[in-house]
Amino acid sequence: QVQLQQSGPGLVRPSRTLSLTCAISGDSVSSNSAAWNWIRQSPSRGLEWLGRTYYRSKWSTEYALSVQSRITIHPDTSKNQFSLQLTSVTPEDTAVYYCSRDDFTTGAALDYWGQGTLVTVSS
Amino acid sequence: DIQMTQSPSSLSASVGDRVTITCRASQGISRYLNWYQQKPGKAPKLLIYAASSLQSGVPSRFSGSGSGTHFTLIISSLQPEDSATYFCQQSQGTFGGGTKVEIK
């Protein structure tokens, strides 16, 4: 059974960097069939896919155009986890952030999710 | 970006009713369409992937169909535990705005 455990601060000051981590159990961040995603949800923007990282003989990342200039998703193979960094945050980045897995066997659908982290951007 | 449009945005139905939710893509996405159920305070749960494949453990009253730009989620006989918000998603991309299903 795959489990994803999120960690990170719930409050970030405007213009600073939002950083979250997702620890994986029951699978490997280096899996050749899975990809590791970040999604956020807010009342104003709904569910928004932010990006993903995956390993297919080499590491790759894909980002949503809306955050492409500010986002980094990074795998950590030594700890079997992956992270999200979002720079220059504004109150518009206030949302519940989720990490999630997509897998080749389910056509890249998001089959396992973390518990969610409410991140508030405020001074 | 491909836009995903769901309808209706909300509905109220009785236990045992057949419920239909529609999702339209702004351009063709073949069968790369997934459906999720979300209850308050919880992460979304995968119901249907690749337009019509039932995720393991999901009751068979849920079914999906469609391809290209038009997709449908059907709950054949609504149960009290189906009260939730349902989202469509193009694989590796955008989500629809959601359909809130309430029990009369």
XYZ file of N, CA and C in Angstrom:
681
model
N 0.847 -1.194 0.000
C 0.000 0.000 0.000
C 0.886 1.250 0.000
N 0.672 2.111 -0.951
C 1.443 3.348 -1.054
C 0.885 4.378 -0.078
N 1.776 5.024 0.633
C 1.372 6.124 1.514
C 2.266 7.328 1.257
N 1.653 8.506 1.275
C 2.365 9.755 1.071
C 2.141 10.643 2.283
N 3.227 11.076 2.915
C 3.147 11.882 4.135
C 3.780 13.235 3.872
N 2.961 14.266 3.957
C 3.424 15.620 3.677
C 3.937 16.305 4.933
N 4.904 17.217 4.766
C 5.384 18.037 5.865
C 5.804 19.393 5.326
N 5.766 20.386 6.227
C 6.150 21.731 5.831
C 5.323 22.763 6.561
N 5.771 24.018 6.527
C 5.087 25.079 7.283
C 3.726 25.442 6.713
N 2.836 25.858 7.601
C 1.499 26.260 7.197
C 1.365 27.758 6.960
N 2.402 28.500 7.275
C 2.369 29.964 7.098
C 3.648 30.410 6.403
N 3.489 31.169 5.339
C 4.634 31.689 4.584
C 4.414 33.181 4.372
N 5.461 33.963 4.553
C 5.358 35.421 4.357
C 5.348 35.755 2.873
N 4.654 36.794 2.475
C 4.655 37.214 1.065
C 6.071 37.479 0.571
N 6.332 37.119 -0.666
C 7.597 37.247 -1.396
C 8.616 36.174 -1.021
N 8.306 35.353 -0.021
C 9.215 34.290 0.384
C 8.964 33.029 -0.412
N 9.676 31.960 -0.060
C 9.562 30.690 -0.778
C 8.780 29.673 0.036
N 7.787 29.080 -0.598
C 7.004 27.997 -0.019
C 7.745 26.686 -0.255
N 7.939 25.896 0.810
C 8.645 24.625 0.677
C 7.869 23.523 1.380
N 7.569 22.451 0.660
C 6.873 21.296 1.203
C 7.598 20.026 0.780
N 7.474 18.993 1.601
C 8.090 17.702 1.322
C 7.049 16.608 1.389
N 7.203 15.592 0.567
C 6.294 14.448 0.526
C 7.121 13.167 0.647
N 6.984 12.481 1.775
C 7.709 11.231 2.005
C 6.890 10.054 1.501
N 7.547 9.166 0.763
C 6.887 8.036 0.108
C 7.178 6.745 0.860
N 6.142 5.946 1.104
C 6.322 4.580 1.575
C 5.488 3.652 0.694
N 6.014 2.441 0.469
C 5.312 1.479 -0.362
C 5.603 1.607 -1.848
N 6.449 2.524 -2.230
C 6.879 2.709 -3.616
C 8.211 3.450 -3.581
N 8.810 3.646 -4.755
C 10.081 4.332 -4.844
C 9.944 5.582 -5.695
N 10.570 6.669 -5.241
C 10.563 7.898 -6.046
C 11.251 7.649 -7.387
N 12.104 6.626 -7.466
C 12.824 6.286 -8.692
C 12.097 5.259 -9.551
N 10.850 4.948 -9.200
C 10.058 3.979 -9.973
C 10.032 4.341 -11.453
N 10.101 3.334 -12.298
C 10.046 3.567 -13.752
C 8.622 3.651 -14.288
N 7.621 3.457 -13.429
C 6.234 3.524 -13.903
C 5.419 4.614 -13.212
N 5.976 5.237 -12.194
C 5.230 6.251 -11.444
C 5.797 7.639 -11.683
N 4.980 8.647 -11.422
C 5.422 10.035 -11.401
C 4.858 10.676 -10.151
N 5.517 11.722 -9.689
C 5.229 12.295 -8.380
C 4.840 13.760 -8.568
N 3.610 14.057 -8.143
C 2.940 15.295 -8.492
C 2.675 16.181 -7.277
N 2.526 17.477 -7.565
C 1.987 18.431 -6.598
C 0.757 19.090 -7.218
N -0.281 19.190 -6.407
C -1.560 19.789 -6.797
C -1.969 20.720 -5.665
N -2.674 21.789 -5.975
C -3.192 22.652 -4.926
C -4.664 22.915 -5.172
N -5.352 23.350 -4.121
C -6.793 23.591 -4.191
C -7.149 24.817 -3.368
N -7.842 25.741 -3.993
C -8.326 26.922 -3.303
C -9.721 27.243 -3.811
N -10.517 27.983 -3.023
C -11.865 28.325 -3.491
C -11.855 29.130 -4.784
N -10.839 29.968 -4.971
C -10.820 30.829 -6.164
C -10.293 30.114 -7.408
N -9.391 29.156 -7.244
C -8.741 28.519 -8.401
C -9.148 27.064 -8.583
N -9.897 26.502 -7.628
C -10.268 25.098 -7.717
C -9.052 24.204 -7.557
N -9.124 23.010 -8.148
C -7.992 22.088 -8.146
C -7.056 22.476 -9.287
N -5.792 22.650 -8.960
C -4.802 23.092 -9.943
C -3.589 22.168 -9.900
N -3.331 21.469 -10.987
C -2.137 20.642 -11.085
C -0.934 21.562 -11.268
N 0.115 21.373 -10.454
C 1.280 22.262 -10.486
C 2.459 21.673 -11.242
N 2.678 20.381 -11.100
C 3.810 19.785 -11.783
C 4.125 18.405 -11.266
N 5.142 17.755 -11.880
C 5.521 16.415 -11.475
C 6.961 16.126 -11.836
N 7.517 15.137 -11.184
C 8.849 14.650 -11.497
C 8.796 13.138 -11.648
N 9.657 12.580 -12.502
C 9.654 11.139 -12.708
C 10.992 10.692 -13.274
N 11.249 9.391 -13.118
C 12.498 8.806 -13.585
C 12.205 7.773 -14.674
N 12.772 7.985 -15.846
C 12.681 7.027 -16.956
C 14.071 6.940 -17.584
N 14.977 6.298 -16.902
C 16.405 6.240 -17.252
C 17.120 7.570 -16.987
N 16.352 8.657 -16.868
C 16.898 9.922 -16.376
C 15.744 10.691 -15.725
N 16.091 11.675 -14.909
C 15.056 12.467 -14.238
C 14.484 13.534 -15.163
N 13.147 13.700 -15.070
C 12.449 14.726 -15.831
C 11.450 15.443 -14.929
N 11.130 16.674 -15.290
C 10.090 17.434 -14.607
C 9.185 18.087 -15.631
N 7.933 18.282 -15.242
C 6.945 18.996 -16.055
C 6.211 19.939 -15.130
N 5.988 21.169 -15.577
C 5.355 22.179 -14.745
C 4.182 22.820 -15.475
N 3.184 23.236 -14.698
C 2.082 24.001 -15.260
C 2.570 25.373 -15.707
N 2.033 25.858 -16.816
C 2.450 27.147 -17.347
C 2.220 28.281 -16.339
N 1.169 28.129 -15.527
C 0.801 29.199 -14.591
C 1.856 29.452 -13.518
N 2.685 28.461 -13.209
C 3.682 28.611 -12.147
C 5.094 28.289 -12.636
N 5.246 28.073 -13.915
C 6.496 27.553 -14.481
C 7.729 28.360 -14.077
N 7.586 29.675 -13.968
C 8.744 30.517 -13.659
C 9.106 30.518 -12.175
N 8.262 29.924 -11.324
C 8.469 30.035 -9.877
C 8.618 28.686 -9.175
N 8.435 27.584 -9.889
C 8.316 26.282 -9.234
C 9.526 25.390 -9.492
N 9.868 24.616 -8.462
C 10.828 23.527 -8.610
C 10.296 22.310 -7.860
N 10.269 21.172 -8.519
C 9.950 19.888 -7.882
C 11.204 19.038 -7.977
N 11.648 18.533 -6.822
C 12.954 17.867 -6.762
C 12.840 16.532 -6.051
N 13.357 15.461 -6.642
C 13.361 14.164 -5.971
C 14.561 14.038 -5.030
N 14.370 13.283 -3.955
C 15.466 12.982 -3.028
C 15.507 11.468 -2.874
N 16.389 10.828 -3.627
C 16.421 9.365 -3.630
C 16.936 8.802 -2.314
N 17.784 9.540 -1.613
C 18.344 9.038 -0.355
C 17.279 8.918 0.729
N 16.245 9.766 0.648
C 15.173 9.739 1.648
C 13.842 9.237 1.078
N 13.837 8.851 -0.187
C 12.628 8.404 -0.876
C 11.497 9.415 -0.707
N 11.752 10.624 -1.125
C 10.763 11.677 -1.002
C 10.949 12.666 -2.147
N 10.029 13.591 -2.273
C 10.171 14.662 -3.251
C 9.636 15.951 -2.647
N 10.060 17.059 -3.200
C 9.754 18.344 -2.589
C 9.192 19.321 -3.608
N 8.526 20.331 -3.067
C 7.988 21.446 -3.851
C 8.593 22.726 -3.315
N 9.075 23.555 -4.204
C 9.467 24.913 -3.843
C 8.753 25.857 -4.792
N 8.103 26.856 -4.212
C 7.404 27.880 -4.989
C 7.898 29.231 -4.493
N 8.542 29.967 -5.366
C 9.176 31.225 -4.969
C 8.235 32.414 -5.113
N 8.611 33.507 -4.492
C 7.910 34.792 -4.635
C 6.404 34.661 -4.439
N 6.020 34.049 -3.330
C 4.595 33.776 -3.125
C 3.828 35.052 -2.801
N 2.550 35.027 -3.152
C 1.618 36.099 -2.836
C 0.397 35.475 -2.164
N -0.509 36.295 -1.633
C -1.726 35.715 -1.033
C -2.501 34.816 -1.999
N -2.355 35.025 -3.313
C -3.013 34.164 -4.300
C -2.521 32.710 -4.240
N -1.377 32.484 -3.617
C -0.842 31.130 -3.486
C -1.365 30.417 -2.244
N -2.201 31.080 -1.478
C -2.838 30.427 -0.331
C -3.752 29.315 -0.817
N -3.534 28.101 -0.313
C -4.285 26.943 -0.798
C -3.959 25.728 0.058
N -4.725 24.662 -0.129
C -4.338 23.354 0.376
C -3.480 22.695 -0.708
N -2.287 22.290 -0.319
C -1.355 21.659 -1.243
C -1.353 20.149 -0.999
N -1.421 19.381 -2.091
C -1.392 17.920 -2.022
C -0.229 17.371 -2.851
N 0.405 16.331 -2.338
C 1.279 15.545 -3.197
C 0.499 14.300 -3.639
N 0.896 13.730 -4.762
C 0.136 12.617 -5.321
C 0.999 11.809 -6.277
N 0.646 10.550 -6.442
C 1.326 9.679 -7.394
C 0.451 9.458 -8.621
N 1.043 9.475 -9.797
C 0.355 8.915 -10.952
C 1.169 7.735 -11.470
N 0.489 6.772 -12.069
C 1.154 5.535 -12.448
C 0.767 5.130 -13.857
N 1.731 4.559 -14.561
C 1.497 4.115 -15.936
C 0.323 3.153 -16.027
N 0.146 2.299 -15.001
C -0.899 1.269 -15.057
C -2.304 1.864 -14.984
N -2.434 3.100 -14.528
C -3.748 3.756 -14.480
C -3.781 4.969 -15.415
N -2.996 4.898 -16.483
C -3.029 5.959 -17.479
C -2.669 7.316 -16.935
N -1.771 7.335 -15.961
C -1.310 8.587 -15.343
C -2.391 9.280 -14.523
N -3.361 8.534 -14.056
C -4.323 9.111 -13.105
C -3.675 9.187 -11.731
N -4.180 10.071 -10.893
C -3.619 10.312 -9.563
C -4.250 9.336 -8.585
N -3.530 8.230 -8.293
C -4.160 7.147 -7.545
C -3.874 7.162 -6.043
N -2.816 7.824 -5.614
C -2.549 7.973 -4.189
C -2.254 9.442 -3.893
N -2.773 9.911 -2.742
C -2.661 11.316 -2.371
C -2.138 11.448 -0.947
N -1.409 12.537 -0.701
C -1.065 12.899 0.659
C -2.269 13.477 1.383
N -2.050 13.826 2.641
C -3.157 14.272 3.490
C -3.536 15.722 3.256
N -2.700 16.450 2.540
C -2.964 17.863 2.292
C -2.349 18.747 3.368
N -1.845 19.898 2.942
C -1.278 20.898 3.852
C -1.868 22.254 3.494
N -2.546 22.870 4.437
C -3.044 24.231 4.222
C -1.882 25.201 4.387
N -1.559 25.906 3.326
C -0.512 26.910 3.363
C -1.157 28.281 3.192
N -0.943 29.134 4.166
C -1.467 30.498 4.139
C -0.316 31.455 3.883
N -0.487 32.337 2.907
C 0.511 33.359 2.615
C 0.010 34.674 3.219
N 0.697 35.101 4.249
C 0.257 36.287 4.959
C 1.406 36.861 5.760
N 1.372 38.179 5.931
C 2.394 38.808 6.758
C 1.963 38.865 8.222
N -3.387 25.950 -22.647
C -3.852 24.872 -21.772
C -5.240 24.396 -22.206
N -5.472 23.100 -22.054
C -6.790 22.536 -22.314
C -7.701 22.868 -21.140
N -8.894 23.350 -21.448
C -9.864 23.685 -20.415
C -10.857 22.541 -20.263
N -11.220 22.240 -19.016
C -12.195 21.188 -18.714
C -13.427 21.826 -18.090
N -14.584 21.589 -18.677
C -15.829 22.216 -18.218
C -16.805 21.134 -17.777
N -17.207 21.200 -16.513
C -18.148 20.232 -15.961
C -19.538 20.826 -15.854
N -20.540 19.965 -15.996
C -21.920 20.371 -15.740
C -22.722 19.192 -15.216
N -23.694 19.473 -14.328
C -23.948 20.777 -13.723
C -22.916 21.074 -12.648
N -22.956 22.276 -12.084
C -22.042 22.601 -10.992
C -22.531 22.002 -9.669
N -23.825 21.751 -9.582
C -24.380 21.078 -8.412
C -25.677 20.402 -8.797
N -26.042 19.397 -8.008
C -27.311 18.713 -8.223
C -27.771 18.095 -6.913
N -29.076 17.894 -6.827
C -29.676 17.247 -5.669
C -30.524 16.095 -6.178
N -30.312 14.913 -5.634
C -31.029 13.738 -6.102
C -31.359 12.830 -4.914
N -32.271 11.927 -5.146
C -32.716 11.013 -4.090
C -31.932 9.709 -4.131
N -31.891 9.039 -3.001
C -31.271 7.719 -2.937
C -31.940 6.805 -3.965
N -31.117 6.112 -4.736
C -31.613 5.225 -5.769
C -31.692 5.848 -7.145
N -31.580 7.158 -7.222
C -31.631 7.835 -8.521
C -30.383 7.550 -9.352
N -30.560 7.669 -10.664
C -29.431 7.619 -11.599
C -28.950 9.051 -11.787
N -27.640 9.260 -11.597
C -27.049 10.593 -11.672
C -26.024 10.626 -12.805
N -26.079 11.680 -13.611
C -25.160 11.837 -14.732
C -24.431 13.166 -14.618
N -23.126 13.127 -14.717
C -22.272 14.324 -14.691
C -21.474 14.348 -15.996
N -21.399 15.529 -16.599
C -20.737 15.677 -17.899
C -19.466 16.505 -17.779
N -18.476 16.147 -18.552
C -17.206 16.890 -18.621
C -16.838 17.073 -20.086
N -16.554 18.306 -20.462
C -16.149 18.599 -21.836
C -14.754 19.200 -21.859
N -13.918 18.723 -22.784
C -12.567 19.247 -22.975
C -12.571 20.252 -24.116
N -11.741 21.281 -23.994
C -11.702 22.326 -25.029
C -11.043 21.847 -26.313
N -10.329 20.741 -26.246
C -9.815 20.076 -27.438
C -9.723 18.585 -27.155
N -9.567 17.780 -28.196
C -9.601 16.346 -28.035
C -8.490 15.818 -27.142
N -8.861 14.914 -26.224
C -7.882 14.320 -25.318
C -7.960 12.788 -25.356
N -8.478 12.267 -26.474
C -8.621 10.817 -26.603
C -9.401 10.283 -25.412
N -8.834 9.330 -24.673
C -9.505 8.805 -23.486
C -8.720 9.111 -22.218
N -7.880 10.172 -22.263
C -7.043 10.533 -21.121
C -7.844 11.384 -20.127
N -8.857 10.776 -19.544
C -9.782 11.495 -18.676
C -10.039 10.662 -17.424
N -9.933 11.329 -16.280
C -10.108 10.661 -14.987
C -11.188 11.353 -14.179
N -11.831 10.591 -13.297
C -12.859 11.120 -12.395
C -12.456 10.868 -10.950
N -12.697 11.883 -10.103
C -12.371 11.802 -8.683
C -13.590 12.200 -7.856
N -13.623 11.654 -6.649
C -14.627 12.010 -5.649
C -13.910 12.681 -4.479
N -14.441 13.783 -3.994
C -13.840 14.448 -2.843
C -14.895 14.768 -1.807
N -14.622 14.363 -0.579
C -15.480 14.703 0.557
C -14.805 15.794 1.372
N -15.588 16.590 2.118
C -15.018 17.743 2.824
C -13.845 17.377 3.723
N -12.776 18.153 3.597
C -11.596 17.964 4.428
C -10.707 16.809 4.026
N -11.035 16.140 2.921
C -10.259 14.976 2.475
C -9.642 15.226 1.111
N -8.609 14.453 0.795
C -8.026 14.498 -0.531
C -8.969 13.831 -1.533
N -8.899 14.224 -2.788
C -9.682 13.528 -3.804
C -9.330 12.042 -3.861
N -10.317 11.259 -4.299
C -10.159 9.800 -4.427
C -10.433 9.413 -5.872
N -9.528 8.651 -6.464
C -9.697 8.234 -7.857
C -10.836 7.226 -7.981
N -11.775 7.506 -8.897
C -12.887 6.590 -9.172
C -12.709 5.862 -10.504
N -12.456 6.638 -11.546
C -12.409 6.150 -12.919
C -11.155 6.705 -13.585
N -10.416 5.849 -14.296
C -9.284 6.331 -15.074
C -9.436 5.896 -16.526
N -8.724 6.578 -17.396
C -8.800 6.289 -18.842
C -10.248 6.240 -19.324
N -11.027 7.184 -18.864
C -12.415 7.429 -19.283
C -13.418 6.416 -18.759
N -13.046 5.122 -18.698
C -14.056 4.121 -18.374
C -13.577 2.980 -17.481
N -12.324 3.013 -17.037
C -11.797 1.927 -16.206
C -12.049 2.218 -14.731
N -12.671 1.257 -14.057
C -13.020 1.431 -12.647
C -11.798 1.158 -11.777
N -11.443 2.112 -10.924
C -10.321 1.925 -10.016
C -10.653 0.809 -9.021
N -9.648 0.049 -8.645
C -9.827 -1.048 -7.703
C -10.498 -0.572 -6.418
N -11.502 -1.314 -5.975
C -12.174 -0.997 -4.727
C -13.350 -0.048 -4.863
N -13.556 0.518 -6.026
C -14.660 1.468 -6.239
C -15.928 0.697 -6.610
N -17.053 1.029 -5.986
C -18.305 0.289 -6.271
C -18.691 0.342 -7.746
N -19.298 -0.722 -8.217
C -19.631 -0.846 -9.635
C -20.790 0.056 -10.055
N -21.438 0.740 -9.117
C -22.486 1.694 -9.510
C -21.897 2.929 -10.193
N -20.580 3.110 -10.063
C -19.894 4.187 -10.758
C -19.413 3.682 -12.128
N -19.652 4.460 -13.160
C -19.148 4.111 -14.483
C -18.827 5.382 -15.264
N -17.929 5.256 -16.219
C -17.540 6.385 -17.047
C -17.546 6.009 -18.513
N -17.753 7.020 -19.344
C -17.729 6.789 -20.787
C -17.271 8.059 -21.495
N -17.002 7.902 -22.795
C -16.654 9.052 -23.612
C -15.262 8.964 -24.201
N -15.009 9.853 -25.130
C -13.678 10.001 -25.728
C -13.656 11.314 -26.498
N -12.461 11.786 -26.779
C -12.333 13.043 -27.526
C -12.564 14.250 -26.654
N -13.759 14.840 -26.738
C -14.048 16.039 -25.956
C -15.235 15.889 -25.010
N -15.966 14.791 -25.071
C -17.187 14.641 -24.290
C -17.139 13.386 -23.439
N -17.284 13.569 -22.118
C -17.166 12.464 -21.180
C -18.316 12.511 -20.176
N -18.645 11.344 -19.632
C -19.759 11.236 -18.697
C -19.397 10.323 -17.544
N -19.767 10.754 -16.333
C -19.704 9.905 -15.137
C -21.145 9.600 -14.745
N -21.439 8.338 -14.533
C -22.780 7.917 -14.123
C -22.700 7.185 -12.799
N -23.594 7.586 -11.889
C -23.841 6.820 -10.667
C -25.192 6.155 -10.884
N -25.203 4.844 -10.977
C -26.416 4.160 -11.433
C -27.529 4.158 -10.388
N -27.150 4.108 -9.133
C -28.126 4.104 -8.044
C -27.504 4.835 -6.865
N -27.851 6.103 -6.721
C -27.208 6.982 -5.746
C -27.383 6.471 -4.321
N -26.295 6.462 -3.572
C -26.305 6.040 -2.172
C -25.967 7.217 -1.270
N -26.364 7.176 0.000
C -26.089 8.304 0.905
C -24.603 8.654 0.984
N -23.737 7.654 0.910
C -22.300 7.908 1.019
C -21.710 8.546 -0.251
N -22.521 8.697 -1.287
C -22.055 9.324 -2.528
C -22.156 10.850 -2.478
N -22.686 11.388 -1.407
C -22.723 12.842 -1.231
C -21.290 13.365 -1.183
N -20.899 14.162 -2.181
C -19.499 14.572 -2.349
C -19.437 15.523 -3.538
N -18.216 16.005 -3.797
C -17.961 16.773 -5.012
C -17.139 15.902 -5.959
N -17.509 15.915 -7.239
C -16.868 15.075 -8.253
C -16.130 15.967 -9.247
N -14.909 15.566 -9.578
C -14.064 16.321 -10.492
C -13.616 15.435 -11.650
N -13.567 16.011 -12.839
C -12.888 15.350 -13.943
C -11.496 15.960 -14.079
N -10.600 15.247 -14.724
C -9.230 15.733 -14.931
C -8.672 15.112 -16.203
N -8.101 15.936 -17.049
C -7.342 15.375 -18.154
C -6.019 14.864 -17.559
N -5.600 13.685 -17.933
C -4.392 13.101 -17.362
C -3.217 14.060 -17.483
N -2.485 14.215 -16.391
C -1.305 15.079 -16.331
C -1.661 16.540 -16.599
N -2.882 16.940 -16.194
C -3.236 18.324 -16.489
C -4.420 18.835 -15.725
N -5.197 19.665 -16.371
C -6.223 20.472 -15.719
C -7.411 19.666 -15.222
N -8.020 20.230 -14.165
C -9.215 19.671 -13.564
C -10.438 20.475 -14.001
N -11.589 19.831 -13.963
C -12.837 20.548 -14.119
C -13.178 21.289 -12.832
N -14.227 22.108 -12.894
C -14.591 22.934 -11.764
C -15.339 22.209 -10.651
N -15.772 20.999 -10.914
C -16.422 20.206 -9.881
C -17.934 20.201 -9.979
N -18.545 19.108 -9.528
C -19.996 18.968 -9.418
C -20.310 18.499 -8.015
N -21.042 19.318 -7.276
C -21.415 18.951 -5.914
C -22.710 18.153 -5.953
N -22.674 16.953 -5.423
C -23.851 16.070 -5.403
C -24.388 16.000 -3.986
N -25.642 16.379 -3.850
C -26.307 16.336 -2.541
C -27.449 15.330 -2.581
N -27.740 14.771 -1.422
C -28.831 13.817 -1.292
C -30.075 14.550 -0.792
N -31.195 14.382 -1.512
C -32.449 15.017 -1.062
C -32.944 14.409 0.237
